[in-house]
mmCIF file of C-alpha atoms in Angstrom:
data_model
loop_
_atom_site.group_PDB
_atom_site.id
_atom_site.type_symbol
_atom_site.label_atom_id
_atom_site.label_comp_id
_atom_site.label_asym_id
_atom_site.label_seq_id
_atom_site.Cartn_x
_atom_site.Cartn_y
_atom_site.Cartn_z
ATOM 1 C CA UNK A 30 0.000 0.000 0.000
ATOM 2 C CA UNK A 31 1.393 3.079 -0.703
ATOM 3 C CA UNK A 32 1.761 6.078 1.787
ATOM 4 C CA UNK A 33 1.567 9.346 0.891
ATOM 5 C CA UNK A 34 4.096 11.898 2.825
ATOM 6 C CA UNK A 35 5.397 15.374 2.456
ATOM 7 C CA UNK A 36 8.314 15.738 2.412
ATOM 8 C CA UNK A 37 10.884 18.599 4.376
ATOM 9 C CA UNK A 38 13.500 19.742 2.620
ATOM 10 C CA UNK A 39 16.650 21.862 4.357
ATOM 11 C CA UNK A 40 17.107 25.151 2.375
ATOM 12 C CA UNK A 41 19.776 28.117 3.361
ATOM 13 C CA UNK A 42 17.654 31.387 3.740
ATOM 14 C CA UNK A 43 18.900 34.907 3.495
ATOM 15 C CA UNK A 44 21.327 34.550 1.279
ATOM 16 C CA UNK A 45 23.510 32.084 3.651
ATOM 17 C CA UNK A 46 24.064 33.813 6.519
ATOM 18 C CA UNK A 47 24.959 32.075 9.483
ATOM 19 C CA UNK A 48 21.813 31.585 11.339
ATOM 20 C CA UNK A 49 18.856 29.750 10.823
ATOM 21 C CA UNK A 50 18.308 26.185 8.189
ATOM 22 C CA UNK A 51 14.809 26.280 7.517
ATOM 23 C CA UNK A 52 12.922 23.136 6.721
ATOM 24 C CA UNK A 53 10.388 23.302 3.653
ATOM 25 C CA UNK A 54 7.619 20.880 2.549
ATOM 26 C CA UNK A 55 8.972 20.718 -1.300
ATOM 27 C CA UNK A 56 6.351 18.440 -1.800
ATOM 28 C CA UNK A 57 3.264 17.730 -0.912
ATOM 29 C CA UNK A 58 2.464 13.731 -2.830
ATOM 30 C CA UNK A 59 4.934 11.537 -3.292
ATOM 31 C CA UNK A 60 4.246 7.916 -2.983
ATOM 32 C CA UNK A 61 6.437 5.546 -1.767
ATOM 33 C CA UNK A 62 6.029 1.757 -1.886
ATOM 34 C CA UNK A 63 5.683 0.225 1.388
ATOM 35 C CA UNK A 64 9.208 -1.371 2.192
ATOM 36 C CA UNK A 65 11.746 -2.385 -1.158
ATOM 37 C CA UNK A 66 11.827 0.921 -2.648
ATOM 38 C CA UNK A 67 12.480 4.516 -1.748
ATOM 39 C CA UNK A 68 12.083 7.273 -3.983
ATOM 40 C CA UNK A 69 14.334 10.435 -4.970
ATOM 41 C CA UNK A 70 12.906 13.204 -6.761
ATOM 42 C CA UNK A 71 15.792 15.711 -8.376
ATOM 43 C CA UNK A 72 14.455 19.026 -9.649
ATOM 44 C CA UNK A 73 16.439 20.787 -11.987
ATOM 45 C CA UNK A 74 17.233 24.518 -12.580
ATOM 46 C CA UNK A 75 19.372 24.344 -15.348
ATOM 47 C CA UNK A 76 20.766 22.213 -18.316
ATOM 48 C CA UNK A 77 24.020 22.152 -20.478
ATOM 49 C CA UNK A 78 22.826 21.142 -23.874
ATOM 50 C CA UNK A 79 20.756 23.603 -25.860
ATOM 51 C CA UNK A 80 17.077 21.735 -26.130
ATOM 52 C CA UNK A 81 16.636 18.396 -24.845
ATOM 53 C CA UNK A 82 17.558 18.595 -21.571
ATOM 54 C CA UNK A 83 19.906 16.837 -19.493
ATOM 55 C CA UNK A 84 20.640 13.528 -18.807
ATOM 56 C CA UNK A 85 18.729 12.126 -15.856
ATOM 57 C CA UNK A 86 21.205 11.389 -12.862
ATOM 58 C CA UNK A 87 21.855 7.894 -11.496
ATOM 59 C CA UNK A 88 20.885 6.876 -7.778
ATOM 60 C CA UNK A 89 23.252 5.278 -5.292
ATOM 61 C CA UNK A 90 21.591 4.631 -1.392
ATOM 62 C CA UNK A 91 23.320 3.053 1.354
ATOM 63 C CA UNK A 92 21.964 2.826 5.345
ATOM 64 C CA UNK A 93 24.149 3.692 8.091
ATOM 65 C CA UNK A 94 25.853 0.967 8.259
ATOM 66 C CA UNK A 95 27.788 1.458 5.090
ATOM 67 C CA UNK A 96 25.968 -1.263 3.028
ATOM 68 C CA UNK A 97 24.897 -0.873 -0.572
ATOM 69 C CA UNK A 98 21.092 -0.740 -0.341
ATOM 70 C CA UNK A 99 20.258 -0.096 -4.534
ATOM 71 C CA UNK A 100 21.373 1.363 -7.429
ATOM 72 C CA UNK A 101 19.880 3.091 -10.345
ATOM 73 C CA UNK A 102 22.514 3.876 -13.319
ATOM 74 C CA UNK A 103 22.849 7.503 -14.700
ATOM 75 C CA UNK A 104 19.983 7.295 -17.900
ATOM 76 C CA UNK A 105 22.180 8.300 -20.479
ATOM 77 C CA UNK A 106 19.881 9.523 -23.569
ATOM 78 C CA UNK A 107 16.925 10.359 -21.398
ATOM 79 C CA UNK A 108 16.579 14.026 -20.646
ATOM 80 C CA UNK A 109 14.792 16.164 -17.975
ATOM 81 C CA UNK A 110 14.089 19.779 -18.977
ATOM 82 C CA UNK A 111 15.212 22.623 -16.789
ATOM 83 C CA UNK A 112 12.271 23.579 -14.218
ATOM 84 C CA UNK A 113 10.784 20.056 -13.882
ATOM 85 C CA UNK A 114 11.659 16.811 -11.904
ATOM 86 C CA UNK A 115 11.723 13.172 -12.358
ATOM 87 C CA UNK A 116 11.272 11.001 -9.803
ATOM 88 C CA UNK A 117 13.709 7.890 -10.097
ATOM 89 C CA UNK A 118 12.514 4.670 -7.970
ATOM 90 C CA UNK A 119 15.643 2.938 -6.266
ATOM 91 C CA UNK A 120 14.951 -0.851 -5.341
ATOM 92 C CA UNK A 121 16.404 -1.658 -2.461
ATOM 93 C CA UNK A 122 17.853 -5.110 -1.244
ATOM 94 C CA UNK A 123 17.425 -6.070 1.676
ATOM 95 C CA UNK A 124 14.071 -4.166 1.943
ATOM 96 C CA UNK A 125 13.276 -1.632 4.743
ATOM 97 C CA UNK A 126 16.332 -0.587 5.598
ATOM 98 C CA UNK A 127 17.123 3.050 5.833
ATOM 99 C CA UNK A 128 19.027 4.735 2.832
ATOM 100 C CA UNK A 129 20.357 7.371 4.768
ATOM 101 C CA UNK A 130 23.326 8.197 2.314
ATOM 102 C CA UNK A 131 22.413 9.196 -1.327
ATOM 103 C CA UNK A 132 24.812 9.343 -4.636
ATOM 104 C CA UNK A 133 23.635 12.052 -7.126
ATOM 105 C CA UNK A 134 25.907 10.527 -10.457
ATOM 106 C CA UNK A 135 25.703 13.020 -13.420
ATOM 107 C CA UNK A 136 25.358 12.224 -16.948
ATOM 108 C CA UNK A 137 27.509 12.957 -20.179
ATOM 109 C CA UNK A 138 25.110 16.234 -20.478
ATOM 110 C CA UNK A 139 25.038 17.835 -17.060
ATOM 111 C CA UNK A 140 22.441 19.570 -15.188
ATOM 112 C CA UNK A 141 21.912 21.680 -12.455
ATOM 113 C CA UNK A 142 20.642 20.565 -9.219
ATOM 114 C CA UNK A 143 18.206 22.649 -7.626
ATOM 115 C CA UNK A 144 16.739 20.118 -5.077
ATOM 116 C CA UNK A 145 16.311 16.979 -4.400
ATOM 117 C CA UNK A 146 14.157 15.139 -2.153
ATOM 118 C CA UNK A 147 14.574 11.447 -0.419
ATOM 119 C CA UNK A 148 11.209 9.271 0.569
ATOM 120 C CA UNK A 149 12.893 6.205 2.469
ATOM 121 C CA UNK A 150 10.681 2.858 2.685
ATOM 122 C CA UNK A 151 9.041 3.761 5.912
ATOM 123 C CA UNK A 152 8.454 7.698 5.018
ATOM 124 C CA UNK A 153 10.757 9.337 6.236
ATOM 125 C CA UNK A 154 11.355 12.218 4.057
ATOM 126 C CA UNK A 155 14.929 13.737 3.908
ATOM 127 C CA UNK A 156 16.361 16.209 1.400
ATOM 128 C CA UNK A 157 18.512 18.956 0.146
ATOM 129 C CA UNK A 158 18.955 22.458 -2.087
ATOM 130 C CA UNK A 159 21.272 23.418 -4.231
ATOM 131 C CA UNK A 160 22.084 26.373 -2.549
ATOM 132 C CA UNK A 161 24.706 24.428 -0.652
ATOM 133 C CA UNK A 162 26.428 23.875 -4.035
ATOM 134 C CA UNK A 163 27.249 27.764 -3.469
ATOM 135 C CA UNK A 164 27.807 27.535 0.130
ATOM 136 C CA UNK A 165 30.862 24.735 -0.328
ATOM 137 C CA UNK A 166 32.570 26.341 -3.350
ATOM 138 C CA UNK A 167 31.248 24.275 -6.091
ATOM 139 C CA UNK A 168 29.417 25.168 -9.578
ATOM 140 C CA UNK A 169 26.350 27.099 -9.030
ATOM 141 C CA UNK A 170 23.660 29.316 -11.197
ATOM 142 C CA UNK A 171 20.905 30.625 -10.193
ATOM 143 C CA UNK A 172 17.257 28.276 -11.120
ATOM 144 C CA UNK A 173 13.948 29.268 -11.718
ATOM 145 C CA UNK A 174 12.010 26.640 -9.417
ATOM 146 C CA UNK A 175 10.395 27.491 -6.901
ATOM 147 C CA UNK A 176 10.001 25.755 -3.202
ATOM 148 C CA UNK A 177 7.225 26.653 -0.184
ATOM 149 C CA UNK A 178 8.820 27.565 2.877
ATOM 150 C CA UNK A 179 7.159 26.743 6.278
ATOM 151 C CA UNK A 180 5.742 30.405 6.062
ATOM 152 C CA UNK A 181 4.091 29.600 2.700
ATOM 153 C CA UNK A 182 6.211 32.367 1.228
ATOM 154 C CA UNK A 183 7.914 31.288 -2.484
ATOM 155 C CA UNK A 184 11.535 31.008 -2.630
ATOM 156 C CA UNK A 185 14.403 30.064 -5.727
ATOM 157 C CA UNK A 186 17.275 27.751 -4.998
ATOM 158 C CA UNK A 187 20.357 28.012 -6.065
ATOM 159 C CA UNK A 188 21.600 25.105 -8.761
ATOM 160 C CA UNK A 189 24.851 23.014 -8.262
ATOM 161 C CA UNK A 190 26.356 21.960 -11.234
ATOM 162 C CA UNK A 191 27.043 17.687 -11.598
ATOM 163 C CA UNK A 192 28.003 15.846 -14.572
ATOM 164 C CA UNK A 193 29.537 16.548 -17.650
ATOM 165 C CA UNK A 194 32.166 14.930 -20.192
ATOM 166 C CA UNK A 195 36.077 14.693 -19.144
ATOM 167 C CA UNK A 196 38.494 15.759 -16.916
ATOM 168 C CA UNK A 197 37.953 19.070 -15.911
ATOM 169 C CA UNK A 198 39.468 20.650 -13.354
ATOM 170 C CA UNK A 199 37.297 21.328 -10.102
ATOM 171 C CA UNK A 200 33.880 20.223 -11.995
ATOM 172 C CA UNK A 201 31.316 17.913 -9.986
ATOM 173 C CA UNK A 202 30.774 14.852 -11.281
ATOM 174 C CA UNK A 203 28.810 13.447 -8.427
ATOM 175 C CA UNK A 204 27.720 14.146 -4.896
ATOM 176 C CA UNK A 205 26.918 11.972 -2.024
ATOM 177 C CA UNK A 206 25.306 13.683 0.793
ATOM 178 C CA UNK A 207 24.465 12.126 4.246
ATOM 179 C CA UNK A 208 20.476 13.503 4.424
ATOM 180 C CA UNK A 209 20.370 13.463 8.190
ATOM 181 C CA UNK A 210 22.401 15.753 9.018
ATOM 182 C CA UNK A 211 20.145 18.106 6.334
ATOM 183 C CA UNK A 212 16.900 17.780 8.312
ATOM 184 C CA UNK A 213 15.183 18.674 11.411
ATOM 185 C CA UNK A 214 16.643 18.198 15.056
ATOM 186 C CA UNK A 215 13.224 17.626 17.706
ATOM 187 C CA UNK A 216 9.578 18.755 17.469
ATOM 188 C CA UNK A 217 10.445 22.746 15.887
ATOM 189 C CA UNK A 218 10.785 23.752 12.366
ATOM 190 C CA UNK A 219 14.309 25.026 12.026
ATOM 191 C CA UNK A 220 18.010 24.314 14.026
ATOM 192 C CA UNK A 221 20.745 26.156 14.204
ATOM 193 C CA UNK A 222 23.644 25.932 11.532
ATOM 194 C CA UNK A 223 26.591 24.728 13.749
ATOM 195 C CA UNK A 224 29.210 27.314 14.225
ATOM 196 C CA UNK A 225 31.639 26.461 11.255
ATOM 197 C CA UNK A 226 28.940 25.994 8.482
ATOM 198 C CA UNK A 227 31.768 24.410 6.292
ATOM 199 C CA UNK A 228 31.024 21.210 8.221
ATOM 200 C CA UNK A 229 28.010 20.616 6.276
ATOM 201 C CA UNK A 230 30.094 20.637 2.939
ATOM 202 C CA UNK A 231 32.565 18.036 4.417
ATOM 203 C CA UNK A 232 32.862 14.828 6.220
ATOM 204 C CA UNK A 233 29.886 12.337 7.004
ATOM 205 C CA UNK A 234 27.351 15.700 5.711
ATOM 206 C CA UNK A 235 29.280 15.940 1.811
ATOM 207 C CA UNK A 236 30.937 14.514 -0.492
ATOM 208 C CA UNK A 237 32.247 15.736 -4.201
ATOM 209 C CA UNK A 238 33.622 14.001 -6.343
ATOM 210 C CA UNK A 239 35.427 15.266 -9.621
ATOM 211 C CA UNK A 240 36.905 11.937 -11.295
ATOM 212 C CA UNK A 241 35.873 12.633 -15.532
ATOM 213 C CA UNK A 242 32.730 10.922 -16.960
ATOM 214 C CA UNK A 243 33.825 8.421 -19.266
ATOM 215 C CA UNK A 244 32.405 6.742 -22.417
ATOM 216 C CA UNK A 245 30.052 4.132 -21.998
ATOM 217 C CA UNK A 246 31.987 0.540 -22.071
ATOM 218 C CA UNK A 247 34.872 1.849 -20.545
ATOM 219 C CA UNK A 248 35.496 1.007 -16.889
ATOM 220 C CA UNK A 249 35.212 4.304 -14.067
ATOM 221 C CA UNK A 250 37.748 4.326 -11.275
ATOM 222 C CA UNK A 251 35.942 3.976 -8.058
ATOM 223 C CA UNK A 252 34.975 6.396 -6.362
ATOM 224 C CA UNK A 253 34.750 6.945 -2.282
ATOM 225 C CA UNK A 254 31.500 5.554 -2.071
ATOM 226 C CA UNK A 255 32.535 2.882 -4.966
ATOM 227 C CA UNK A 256 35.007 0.802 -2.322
ATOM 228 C CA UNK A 257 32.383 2.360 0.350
ATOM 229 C CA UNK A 258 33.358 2.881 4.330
ATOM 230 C CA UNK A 259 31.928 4.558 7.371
ATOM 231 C CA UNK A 260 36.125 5.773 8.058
ATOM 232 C CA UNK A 261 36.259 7.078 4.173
ATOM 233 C CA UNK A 262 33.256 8.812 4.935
ATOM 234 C CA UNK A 263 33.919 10.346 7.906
ATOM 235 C CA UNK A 264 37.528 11.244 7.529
ATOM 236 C CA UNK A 265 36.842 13.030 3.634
ATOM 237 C CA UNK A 266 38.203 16.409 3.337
ATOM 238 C CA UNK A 267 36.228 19.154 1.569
ATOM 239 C CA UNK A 268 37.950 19.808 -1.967
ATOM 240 C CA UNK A 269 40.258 22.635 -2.393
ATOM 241 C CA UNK A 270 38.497 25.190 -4.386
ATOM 242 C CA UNK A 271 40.180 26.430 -6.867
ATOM 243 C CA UNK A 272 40.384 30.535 -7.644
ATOM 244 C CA UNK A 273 38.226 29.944 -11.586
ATOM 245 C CA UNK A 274 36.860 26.951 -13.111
ATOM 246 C CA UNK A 275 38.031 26.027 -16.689
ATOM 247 C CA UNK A 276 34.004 24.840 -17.387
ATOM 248 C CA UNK A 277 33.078 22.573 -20.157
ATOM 249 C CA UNK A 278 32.887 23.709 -23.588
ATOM 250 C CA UNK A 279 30.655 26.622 -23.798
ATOM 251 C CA UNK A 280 27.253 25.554 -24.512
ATOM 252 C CA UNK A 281 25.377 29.176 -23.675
ATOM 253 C CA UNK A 282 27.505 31.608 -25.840
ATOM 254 C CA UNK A 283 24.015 31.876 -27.686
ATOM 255 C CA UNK A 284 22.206 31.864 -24.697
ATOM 256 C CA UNK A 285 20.892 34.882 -22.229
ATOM 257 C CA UNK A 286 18.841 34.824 -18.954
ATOM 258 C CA UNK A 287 16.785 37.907 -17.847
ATOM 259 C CA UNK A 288 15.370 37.108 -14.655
ATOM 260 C CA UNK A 289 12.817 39.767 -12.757
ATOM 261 C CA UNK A 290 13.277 37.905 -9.251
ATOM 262 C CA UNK A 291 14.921 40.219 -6.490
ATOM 263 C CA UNK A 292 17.017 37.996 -5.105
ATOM 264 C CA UNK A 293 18.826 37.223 -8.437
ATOM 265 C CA UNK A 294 21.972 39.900 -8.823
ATOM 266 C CA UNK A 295 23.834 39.928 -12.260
ATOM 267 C CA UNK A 296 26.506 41.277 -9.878
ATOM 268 C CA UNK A 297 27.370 38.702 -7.040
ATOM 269 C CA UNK A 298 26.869 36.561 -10.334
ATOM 270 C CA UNK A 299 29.769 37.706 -12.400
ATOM 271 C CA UNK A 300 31.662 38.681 -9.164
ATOM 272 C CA UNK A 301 31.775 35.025 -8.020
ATOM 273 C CA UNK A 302 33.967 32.937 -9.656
ATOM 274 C CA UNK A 303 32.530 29.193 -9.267
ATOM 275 C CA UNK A 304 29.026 30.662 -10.982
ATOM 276 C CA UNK A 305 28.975 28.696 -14.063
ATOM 277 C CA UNK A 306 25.930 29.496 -17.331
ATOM 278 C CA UNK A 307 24.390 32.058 -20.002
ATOM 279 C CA UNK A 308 24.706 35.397 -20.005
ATOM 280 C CA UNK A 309 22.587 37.066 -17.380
ATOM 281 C CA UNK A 310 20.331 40.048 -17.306
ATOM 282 C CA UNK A 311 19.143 41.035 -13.506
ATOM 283 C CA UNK A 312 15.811 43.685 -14.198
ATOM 284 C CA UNK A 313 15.677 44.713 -10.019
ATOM 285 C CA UNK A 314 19.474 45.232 -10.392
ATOM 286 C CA UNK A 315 19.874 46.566 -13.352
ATOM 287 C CA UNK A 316 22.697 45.189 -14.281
ATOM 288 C CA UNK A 317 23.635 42.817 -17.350
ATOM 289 C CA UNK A 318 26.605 40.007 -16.949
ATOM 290 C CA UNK A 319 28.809 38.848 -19.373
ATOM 291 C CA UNK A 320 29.390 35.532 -17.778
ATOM 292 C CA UNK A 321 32.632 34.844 -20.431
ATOM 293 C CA UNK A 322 34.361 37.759 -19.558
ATOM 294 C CA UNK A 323 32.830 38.553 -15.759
ATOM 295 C CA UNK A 324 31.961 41.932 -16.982
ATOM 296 C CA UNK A 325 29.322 43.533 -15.945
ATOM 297 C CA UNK A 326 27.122 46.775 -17.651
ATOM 298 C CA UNK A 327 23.566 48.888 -16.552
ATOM 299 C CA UNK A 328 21.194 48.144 -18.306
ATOM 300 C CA UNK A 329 20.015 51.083 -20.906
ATOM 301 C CA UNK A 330 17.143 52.958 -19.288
ATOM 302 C CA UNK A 331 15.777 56.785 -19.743
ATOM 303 C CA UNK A 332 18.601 58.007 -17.004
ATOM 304 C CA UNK A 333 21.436 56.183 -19.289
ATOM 305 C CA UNK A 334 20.993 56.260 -22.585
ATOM 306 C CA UNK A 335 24.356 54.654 -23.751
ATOM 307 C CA UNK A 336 27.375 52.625 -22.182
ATOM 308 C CA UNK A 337 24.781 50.294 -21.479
ATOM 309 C CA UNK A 338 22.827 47.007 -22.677
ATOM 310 C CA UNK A 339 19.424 47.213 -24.037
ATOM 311 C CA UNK A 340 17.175 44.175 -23.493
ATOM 312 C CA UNK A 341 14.603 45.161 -26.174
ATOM 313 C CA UNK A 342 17.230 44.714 -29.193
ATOM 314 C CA UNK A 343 19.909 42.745 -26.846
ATOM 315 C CA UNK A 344 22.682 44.595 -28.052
ATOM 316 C CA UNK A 345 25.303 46.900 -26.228
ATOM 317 C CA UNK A 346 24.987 50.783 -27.249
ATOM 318 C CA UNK A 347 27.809 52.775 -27.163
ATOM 319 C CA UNK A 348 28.382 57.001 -26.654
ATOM 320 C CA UNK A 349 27.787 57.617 -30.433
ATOM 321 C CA UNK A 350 24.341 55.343 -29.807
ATOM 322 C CA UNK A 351 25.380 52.874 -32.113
ATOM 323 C CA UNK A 352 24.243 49.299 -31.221
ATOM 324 C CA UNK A 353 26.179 45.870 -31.253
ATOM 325 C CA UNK A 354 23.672 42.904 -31.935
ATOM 326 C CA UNK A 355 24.923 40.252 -29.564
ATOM 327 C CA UNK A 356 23.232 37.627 -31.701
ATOM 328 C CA UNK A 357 21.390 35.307 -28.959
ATOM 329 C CA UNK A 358 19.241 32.732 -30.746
ATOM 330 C CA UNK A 359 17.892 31.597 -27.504
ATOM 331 C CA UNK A 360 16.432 34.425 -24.815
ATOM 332 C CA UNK A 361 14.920 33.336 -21.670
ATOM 333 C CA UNK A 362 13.058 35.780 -19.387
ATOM 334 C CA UNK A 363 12.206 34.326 -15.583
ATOM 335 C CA UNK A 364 9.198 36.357 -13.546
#
């Protein structure tokens, strides 16, 4: 018989200040088969190839005792578009155990990560937001998706970057996060971020993973939950983050994202050096980012007429007014 739950998901509010984790009912049906499955829904806020999507992630679960509970391989050729989910059904062997650890595995196209959410065999609901992406150095972008908070207010995860084809320096291949230590503590809606809030981006709470994504046929080196062990777990390191990521081959040169959501700043974008996707365009800022060359320019408005980019033609417009066509083929504009 199924049972239907809702599910709490662990999101950093106010822009990650030390402080307060909120929890979040993501979602409100999600039905999980009494016992031999659980069920992880992945919402995605951004994709790497230019219409189809990216490739849906593979599932790895494992219960605190370090045993290999089920496996579902990275779908290579199936897609999920940006701003929608799929829910991928993990069998699990022996049944009813608890998959407290979870493997996110990216795909030859990668995607973005804005949430996902864990329904264990019993109904316990568990789950995590890409804003930590940002929060432990990793590739981030902002999403369009929204999520409920326990207020009922609307918010917009970040999106942490996984997947993606060969070695590249820095770039997160996979993730395995420890979902515990992502939800609530007692009967209240919220606990307190411990005092170094790097902890939750290392040790039993994260682990990244940057080994290349490799043809299909060929064999992957394993990875630390591959040869899996409560000591590799518990003694990983965080990654050194590097000062700029070489990313994949540009896929968004033709691409540009206007977004009219406050909390989105073409700015902090550009100005951050892990941010990773198009072009972007922030209309409560102002402000448009070159994401290539981490420039950024005002947008062209009655007070400035020129040194500035206007939206309408999407070109730049210099003192003499003239106007450089920037030549997307593919503008998106978020609310």
């Amino acid at each position: 018989m199924a049972a239907l739950v809702v599910l709490d998901i662990v999101a950093l509010v106010a822009d990650l200040v030390i402080g307060i984790i909120q929890i979040i009912p993501l979602l409100n049906t999600h039905n999980v088969p009494d016992g031999s499955t659980s069920i992880v829904r992945v919402g995605i806020g951004l994709y790497n190839t230019s219409s189809l999507g990216g490739d849906i992630p593979g599932i790895t679960v494992w219960n605190e005792d370090g045993r290999r509970l089920g496996k579902v391989p990275t779908q290579g050729g199936k897609k999920v578009e940006a701003g929608s989910y799929v829910d991928i059904v993990v069998p699990q062997n022996p049944a009813k155990l608890q998959p407290t650890y979870v493997k996110i595995e990216g795909g030859n196209d990668s995607v973005c990560v804005a949430y996902f959410g864990h329904a264990w065999p019993d109904g316990t609901r568990r789950g995590w937001l890409g804003d930590m992406g940002k929060m432990c150095g990793r590739e981030w972008y902002y999403s369009n998706t929204y999520v409920t908070q326990a207020n009922g207010t609307q918010y917009k995860p970040y999106c942490t970057w996984i997947g993606g084809v060969g070695a590249i320096a820095g770039w997160t291949t996979e993730m395995t996060i420890h979902t515990p230590e992502f939800s609530s503590v007692g009967q209240s809606n919220d606990f307190s971020v411990p005092p170094d809030p790097s902890s939750l981006c290392r040790g039993s709470a994260s682990a990244w993973d940057n080994k290349p994504i490799v043809s299909s046929g060929s064999i992957r080196r394993a990875s630390l939950f591959g040869v899996f062990s409560l000591f590799s777990i518990l003694t990983a390191a965080m990654p050194t983050v590097q000062n700029s990521i070489p990313p994949p081959a540009s896929q968004f040169q033709s691409t540009i994202v206007g977004s009219h959501y406050a909390r989105h700043n073409s700015t902090a974008l550009c100005s951050n050096t892990r941010s990773y996707g198009p072009d972007f365009v922030s209309f409560h800022e102002g402000v448009f980012c070159d994401m290539t060359k981490r420039r950024t320019t005002p947008l062209c408005s009655a007070a400035k007429t020129y040194d500035c980019y206007d939206w309408n033609s999407h070109s730049f417009v210099d003192r003499k007014l003239k106007k450089r066509k920037m030549g997307y083929s593919d503008v998106i504009e978020w609310t």
